[in-house]
Amino acid sequence: MQDQTSSTKTEAAYQLLRRDILTTRLMPGAPLKLSALRGTYGVGWTPLREALSRLEAERLVTAISNRGFTVAPVSRAELEDLARARMVVEIPLFLEAMEKGGKEWEDAVVTAHYRLSRCKTAVDDPSDAAVDKWDENHEAFHAALLSAATCDWLLRFRSTISDQLRRHHRFLGLAPTLRAAAGLKDGYEAAMKALREAIAIEHHTAIMEAALDRDVERAKALMTAHIGYTLRVYVHSEDSGATEYAARAGSSKASSG
């Protein structure tokens, strides 16, 4: 009974920390001090350590010798690597889904696109609630596009890549807003323009239409371009210094929390 209780507490700590890392409430590079985490999440030392070890294995947390844990950082190199991995894994799944998908798949794609189209974007409403809703529906749309694919291992790899990209996407959407809020306007317009383009519903609509038309070459080209949009946002944010500011803000927020 005691082992089961301990396992349940570890799982609860793992799920809470994982959620807050993926949504960047615990921002990239932020220190994960056990005393602060214990107060925030109401979980004991042992479950927290075990949860952090699991998250380290998923590369969501980094362990630093004699300094404890931090949230895994984001970087341009990491984003480029993830984008390459996504193309290798997701595009074959997308093409397979187009080949095998029937009416049920088509209905799922159309429904997911409609729900995404009804969401406010981070450009229009940067609140946590609005960003959470868009993020959830954006993931649901891409999952629907692949839902007729049957290669289980590729789907598993895709899930892992998607989680890592989710952190990057959330961070990139937040960086220009944080910088502007601090009165640092250099590069803000370029970063926000790139962000607005990356999350525009028009790109998703074009991908949906190509998929439903079974236009393989167009669908492949659109998805390839779509995967590259996030990198453009990062380049603009990086050039303007927005990511450095956001990382400092996140570190301060985590330390005070």
Short mmCIF file of C-alpha atoms in Angstrom, two decimals:
data_model
loop_
_atom_site.label_atom_id
_atom_site.label_comp_id
_atom_site.label_asym_id
_atom_site.label_seq_id
_atom_site.Cartn_x
_atom_site.Cartn_y
_atom_site.Cartn_z
CA MET A 1 0.00 0.00 0.00
CA GLN A 2 2.85 2.36 0.88
CA ASP A 3 4.60 1.67 -2.45
CA GLN A 4 1.36 2.33 -4.32
CA THR A 5 0.87 5.65 -2.49
CA SER A 6 4.45 6.68 -3.25
CA SER A 7 4.00 5.76 -6.91
CA THR A 8 0.80 7.79 -7.10
CA LYS A 9 2.50 10.84 -5.59
CA THR A 10 5.41 10.51 -8.00
CA GLU A 11 3.03 10.27 -10.95
CA ALA A 12 1.12 13.34 -9.75
CA ALA A 13 4.36 15.33 -9.37
CA TYR A 14 5.52 14.15 -12.80
CA GLN A 15 2.28 15.16 -14.52
CA LEU A 16 2.15 18.60 -12.86
CA LEU A 17 5.78 19.42 -13.62
CA ARG A 18 5.51 18.09 -17.15
CA ARG A 19 2.42 20.19 -17.84
CA ASP A 20 4.06 23.37 -16.58
CA ILE A 21 7.27 22.71 -18.53
CA LEU A 22 5.43 22.04 -21.79
CA THR A 23 3.30 25.17 -21.37
CA THR A 24 6.39 27.21 -20.30
CA ARG A 25 4.86 28.19 -16.99
CA LEU A 26 8.21 26.81 -15.93
CA MET A 27 10.29 28.49 -18.61
CA PRO A 28 13.36 27.14 -20.42
CA GLY A 29 16.48 27.50 -18.32
CA ALA A 30 14.57 28.16 -15.08
CA PRO A 31 16.08 26.59 -11.93
CA LEU A 32 13.98 23.85 -10.34
CA LYS A 33 14.64 24.25 -6.63
CA LEU A 34 13.14 21.41 -4.63
CA SER A 35 12.12 23.67 -1.75
CA ALA A 36 10.21 26.00 -4.06
CA LEU A 37 8.65 23.14 -6.00
CA ARG A 38 7.55 21.47 -2.79
CA GLY A 39 5.70 24.61 -1.75
CA THR A 40 4.18 25.20 -5.17
CA TYR A 41 2.96 21.67 -5.84
CA GLY A 42 2.48 20.36 -2.32
CA VAL A 43 4.56 17.24 -3.03
CA GLY A 44 7.33 15.70 -0.91
CA TRP A 45 11.05 15.49 -1.63
CA THR A 46 11.15 11.89 -2.85
CA PRO A 47 8.27 12.13 -5.39
CA LEU A 48 9.77 15.38 -6.71
CA ARG A 49 13.22 13.85 -7.20
CA GLU A 50 11.76 10.79 -8.93
CA ALA A 51 9.56 12.96 -11.15
CA LEU A 52 12.52 15.17 -12.10
CA SER A 53 14.58 12.09 -12.97
CA ARG A 54 11.82 10.90 -15.32
CA LEU A 55 11.64 14.32 -16.93
CA GLU A 56 15.43 14.33 -17.33
CA ALA A 57 15.15 11.05 -19.25
CA GLU A 58 12.67 12.80 -21.57
CA ARG A 59 15.10 15.71 -22.01
CA LEU A 60 12.62 18.15 -20.54
CA VAL A 61 14.82 18.71 -17.48
CA THR A 62 18.59 19.06 -17.20
CA ALA A 63 20.60 17.89 -14.17
CA ILE A 64 23.65 20.01 -13.39
CA SER A 65 26.31 18.50 -11.13
CA ASN A 66 26.18 19.99 -7.62
CA ARG A 67 23.57 22.54 -8.74
CA GLY A 68 20.38 20.52 -9.02
CA PHE A 69 17.87 20.63 -11.85
CA THR A 70 16.83 23.22 -14.41
CA VAL A 71 14.20 23.24 -17.14
CA ALA A 72 15.86 22.15 -20.38
CA PRO A 73 16.83 25.20 -22.46
CA VAL A 74 15.61 26.00 -25.95
CA SER A 75 17.97 27.03 -28.71
CA ARG A 76 18.12 27.61 -32.42
CA ALA A 77 20.25 24.49 -32.89
CA GLU A 78 17.71 22.41 -30.95
CA LEU A 79 14.82 23.85 -32.95
CA GLU A 80 16.57 23.13 -36.25
CA ASP A 81 17.21 19.57 -35.10
CA LEU A 82 13.58 19.12 -34.06
CA ALA A 83 12.35 20.55 -37.37
CA ARG A 84 14.47 18.04 -39.29
CA ALA A 85 13.23 15.21 -37.11
CA ARG A 86 9.64 16.33 -37.58
CA MET A 87 9.99 16.31 -41.35
CA VAL A 88 11.48 12.82 -41.32
CA VAL A 89 8.72 11.44 -39.08
CA GLU A 90 5.58 13.49 -39.71
CA ILE A 91 5.55 13.87 -43.48
CA PRO A 92 5.53 10.08 -44.17
CA LEU A 93 2.72 9.74 -41.60
CA PHE A 94 0.83 12.56 -43.32
CA LEU A 95 1.18 10.94 -46.75
CA GLU A 96 0.10 7.56 -45.35
CA ALA A 97 -2.95 9.15 -43.73
CA MET A 98 -3.95 10.76 -47.03
CA GLU A 99 -3.64 7.41 -48.77
CA LYS A 100 -5.57 5.39 -46.19
CA GLY A 101 -7.98 7.96 -44.77
CA GLY A 102 -11.68 7.64 -45.50
CA LYS A 103 -14.74 9.70 -44.63
CA GLU A 104 -14.18 9.36 -40.88
CA TRP A 105 -10.67 10.78 -41.28
CA GLU A 106 -11.93 13.60 -43.49
CA ASP A 107 -14.62 14.51 -40.95
CA ALA A 108 -12.05 14.51 -38.14
CA VAL A 109 -9.74 16.84 -40.08
CA VAL A 110 -12.54 19.27 -40.97
CA THR A 111 -13.84 19.32 -37.39
CA ALA A 112 -10.36 19.89 -35.93
CA HIS A 113 -9.72 22.71 -38.42
CA TYR A 114 -13.03 24.38 -37.53
CA ARG A 115 -12.21 24.29 -33.82
CA LEU A 116 -8.76 25.75 -34.48
CA SER A 117 -10.25 28.51 -36.63
CA ARG A 118 -12.45 29.59 -33.70
CA CYS A 119 -9.48 30.12 -31.37
CA LYS A 120 -7.79 33.42 -30.70
CA THR A 121 -4.06 33.35 -31.38
CA ALA A 122 -1.28 34.48 -29.06
CA VAL A 123 -0.99 37.64 -31.16
CA ASP A 124 -4.61 38.57 -30.43
CA ASP A 125 -4.77 37.32 -26.84
CA PRO A 126 -1.54 36.32 -25.04
CA SER A 127 -3.35 35.19 -21.87
CA ASP A 128 -2.56 31.70 -20.60
CA ALA A 129 -6.16 30.56 -21.12
CA ALA A 130 -6.27 31.67 -24.76
CA VAL A 131 -2.81 30.29 -25.58
CA ASP A 132 -3.68 26.98 -23.88
CA LYS A 133 -6.84 26.68 -25.95
CA TRP A 134 -5.09 27.48 -29.25
CA ASP A 135 -2.23 25.14 -28.39
CA GLU A 136 -4.62 22.28 -27.60
CA ASN A 137 -6.62 22.76 -30.78
CA HIS A 138 -3.52 23.22 -32.93
CA GLU A 139 -2.13 19.91 -31.69
CA ALA A 140 -5.54 18.29 -32.25
CA PHE A 141 -5.58 19.51 -35.86
CA HIS A 142 -2.16 18.07 -36.67
CA ALA A 143 -3.05 14.85 -34.86
CA ALA A 144 -6.23 14.60 -36.96
CA LEU A 145 -4.22 14.98 -40.16
CA LEU A 146 -2.18 11.93 -39.16
CA SER A 147 -4.97 9.93 -37.56
CA ALA A 148 -5.41 7.48 -40.45
CA ALA A 149 -1.72 6.50 -40.36
CA THR A 150 -0.95 3.13 -38.79
CA CYS A 151 2.83 3.07 -38.19
CA ASP A 152 2.89 2.88 -34.40
CA TRP A 153 6.60 3.57 -33.92
CA LEU A 154 6.56 6.68 -36.11
CA LEU A 155 3.49 7.92 -34.21
CA ARG A 156 5.37 7.45 -30.93
CA PHE A 157 8.39 9.34 -32.24
CA ARG A 158 6.07 12.06 -33.49
CA SER A 159 4.54 12.44 -30.02
CA THR A 160 7.97 12.94 -28.44
CA ILE A 161 8.99 15.50 -31.06
CA SER A 162 5.66 17.29 -30.67
CA ASP A 163 6.16 17.70 -26.92
CA GLN A 164 9.59 19.26 -27.40
CA LEU A 165 8.31 21.55 -30.15
CA ARG A 166 5.41 22.61 -27.96
CA ARG A 167 7.87 24.18 -25.50
CA HIS A 168 9.65 26.00 -28.31
CA HIS A 169 6.40 27.25 -29.80
CA ARG A 170 5.13 28.53 -26.46
CA PHE A 171 8.44 30.22 -25.69
CA LEU A 172 8.69 31.85 -29.10
CA GLY A 173 5.15 33.17 -28.84
CA LEU A 174 5.90 34.65 -25.44
CA ALA A 175 9.32 36.18 -26.09
CA PRO A 176 8.28 39.20 -28.24
CA THR A 177 5.37 39.98 -25.90
CA LEU A 178 7.58 39.94 -22.81
CA ARG A 179 10.12 42.15 -24.52
CA ALA A 180 7.49 44.68 -25.58
CA ALA A 181 5.97 44.72 -22.09
CA ALA A 182 9.38 45.71 -20.74
CA GLY A 183 9.55 48.60 -23.20
CA LEU A 184 12.17 46.97 -25.41
CA LYS A 185 10.82 47.62 -28.90
CA ASP A 186 13.84 46.77 -31.07
CA GLY A 187 12.90 43.97 -33.43
CA TYR A 188 9.42 43.63 -31.92
CA GLU A 189 7.49 44.29 -35.13
CA ALA A 190 9.54 41.83 -37.17
CA ALA A 191 9.20 39.14 -34.51
CA MET A 192 5.44 39.65 -34.19
CA LYS A 193 4.99 39.64 -37.97
CA ALA A 194 6.83 36.32 -38.21
CA LEU A 195 4.77 34.94 -35.33
CA ARG A 196 1.50 36.09 -36.89
CA GLU A 197 2.44 34.40 -40.16
CA ALA A 198 3.49 31.17 -38.44
CA ILE A 199 0.18 30.67 -36.62
CA ALA A 200 -2.19 32.04 -39.27
CA ILE A 201 -5.23 29.86 -39.95
CA GLU A 202 -4.71 30.28 -43.71
CA HIS A 203 -1.70 27.93 -43.67
CA HIS A 204 -3.71 25.29 -41.85
CA THR A 205 -6.62 25.72 -44.25
CA ALA A 206 -4.35 25.21 -47.26
CA ILE A 207 -2.89 22.05 -45.70
CA MET A 208 -6.37 20.72 -44.97
CA GLU A 209 -7.61 21.37 -48.51
CA ALA A 210 -4.57 19.72 -50.09
CA ALA A 211 -5.00 16.70 -47.80
CA LEU A 212 -8.71 16.32 -48.57
CA ASP A 213 -7.97 16.66 -52.30
CA ARG A 214 -5.31 13.96 -51.93
CA ASP A 215 -2.90 16.34 -53.66
CA VAL A 216 0.26 14.65 -52.42
CA GLU A 217 2.87 17.03 -53.85
CA ARG A 218 1.05 20.17 -52.72
CA ALA A 219 0.33 18.73 -49.27
CA LYS A 220 3.97 17.73 -48.83
CA ALA A 221 5.22 21.18 -49.92
CA LEU A 222 2.78 22.99 -47.64
CA MET A 223 3.64 20.87 -44.63
CA THR A 224 7.36 21.31 -45.24
CA ALA A 225 6.91 25.09 -45.38
CA HIS A 226 4.69 25.02 -42.30
CA ILE A 227 7.33 23.20 -40.26
CA GLY A 228 9.84 25.89 -41.20
CA TYR A 229 7.76 28.84 -39.98
CA THR A 230 8.68 28.38 -36.32
CA LEU A 231 12.37 28.69 -37.10
CA ARG A 232 11.72 32.04 -38.78
CA VAL A 233 10.02 33.31 -35.63
CA TYR A 234 12.99 32.18 -33.54
CA VAL A 235 15.48 33.90 -35.85
CA HIS A 236 13.65 37.22 -35.51
CA SER A 237 13.28 36.84 -31.76
CA GLU A 238 16.91 35.80 -31.38
CA ASP A 239 18.14 38.69 -33.49
CA SER A 240 16.16 41.19 -31.40
CA GLY A 241 17.37 39.75 -28.10
CA ALA A 242 13.84 38.79 -27.11
CA THR A 243 14.70 35.23 -26.16
CA GLU A 244 17.46 36.37 -23.82
CA TYR A 245 15.04 38.70 -22.06
CA ALA A 246 12.34 36.04 -21.84
CA ALA A 247 14.80 33.55 -20.36
CA ARG A 248 15.83 36.06 -17.67
CA ALA A 249 12.19 36.79 -16.92
CA GLY A 250 11.37 33.11 -16.68
CA SER A 251 14.31 32.45 -14.37
CA SER A 252 13.26 35.27 -12.06
CA LYS A 253 9.66 34.11 -12.09
CA ALA A 254 10.61 30.54 -11.25
CA SER A 255 12.93 31.62 -8.45
CA SER A 256 10.29 33.85 -6.87
CA GLY A 257 7.59 31.16 -7.27
#
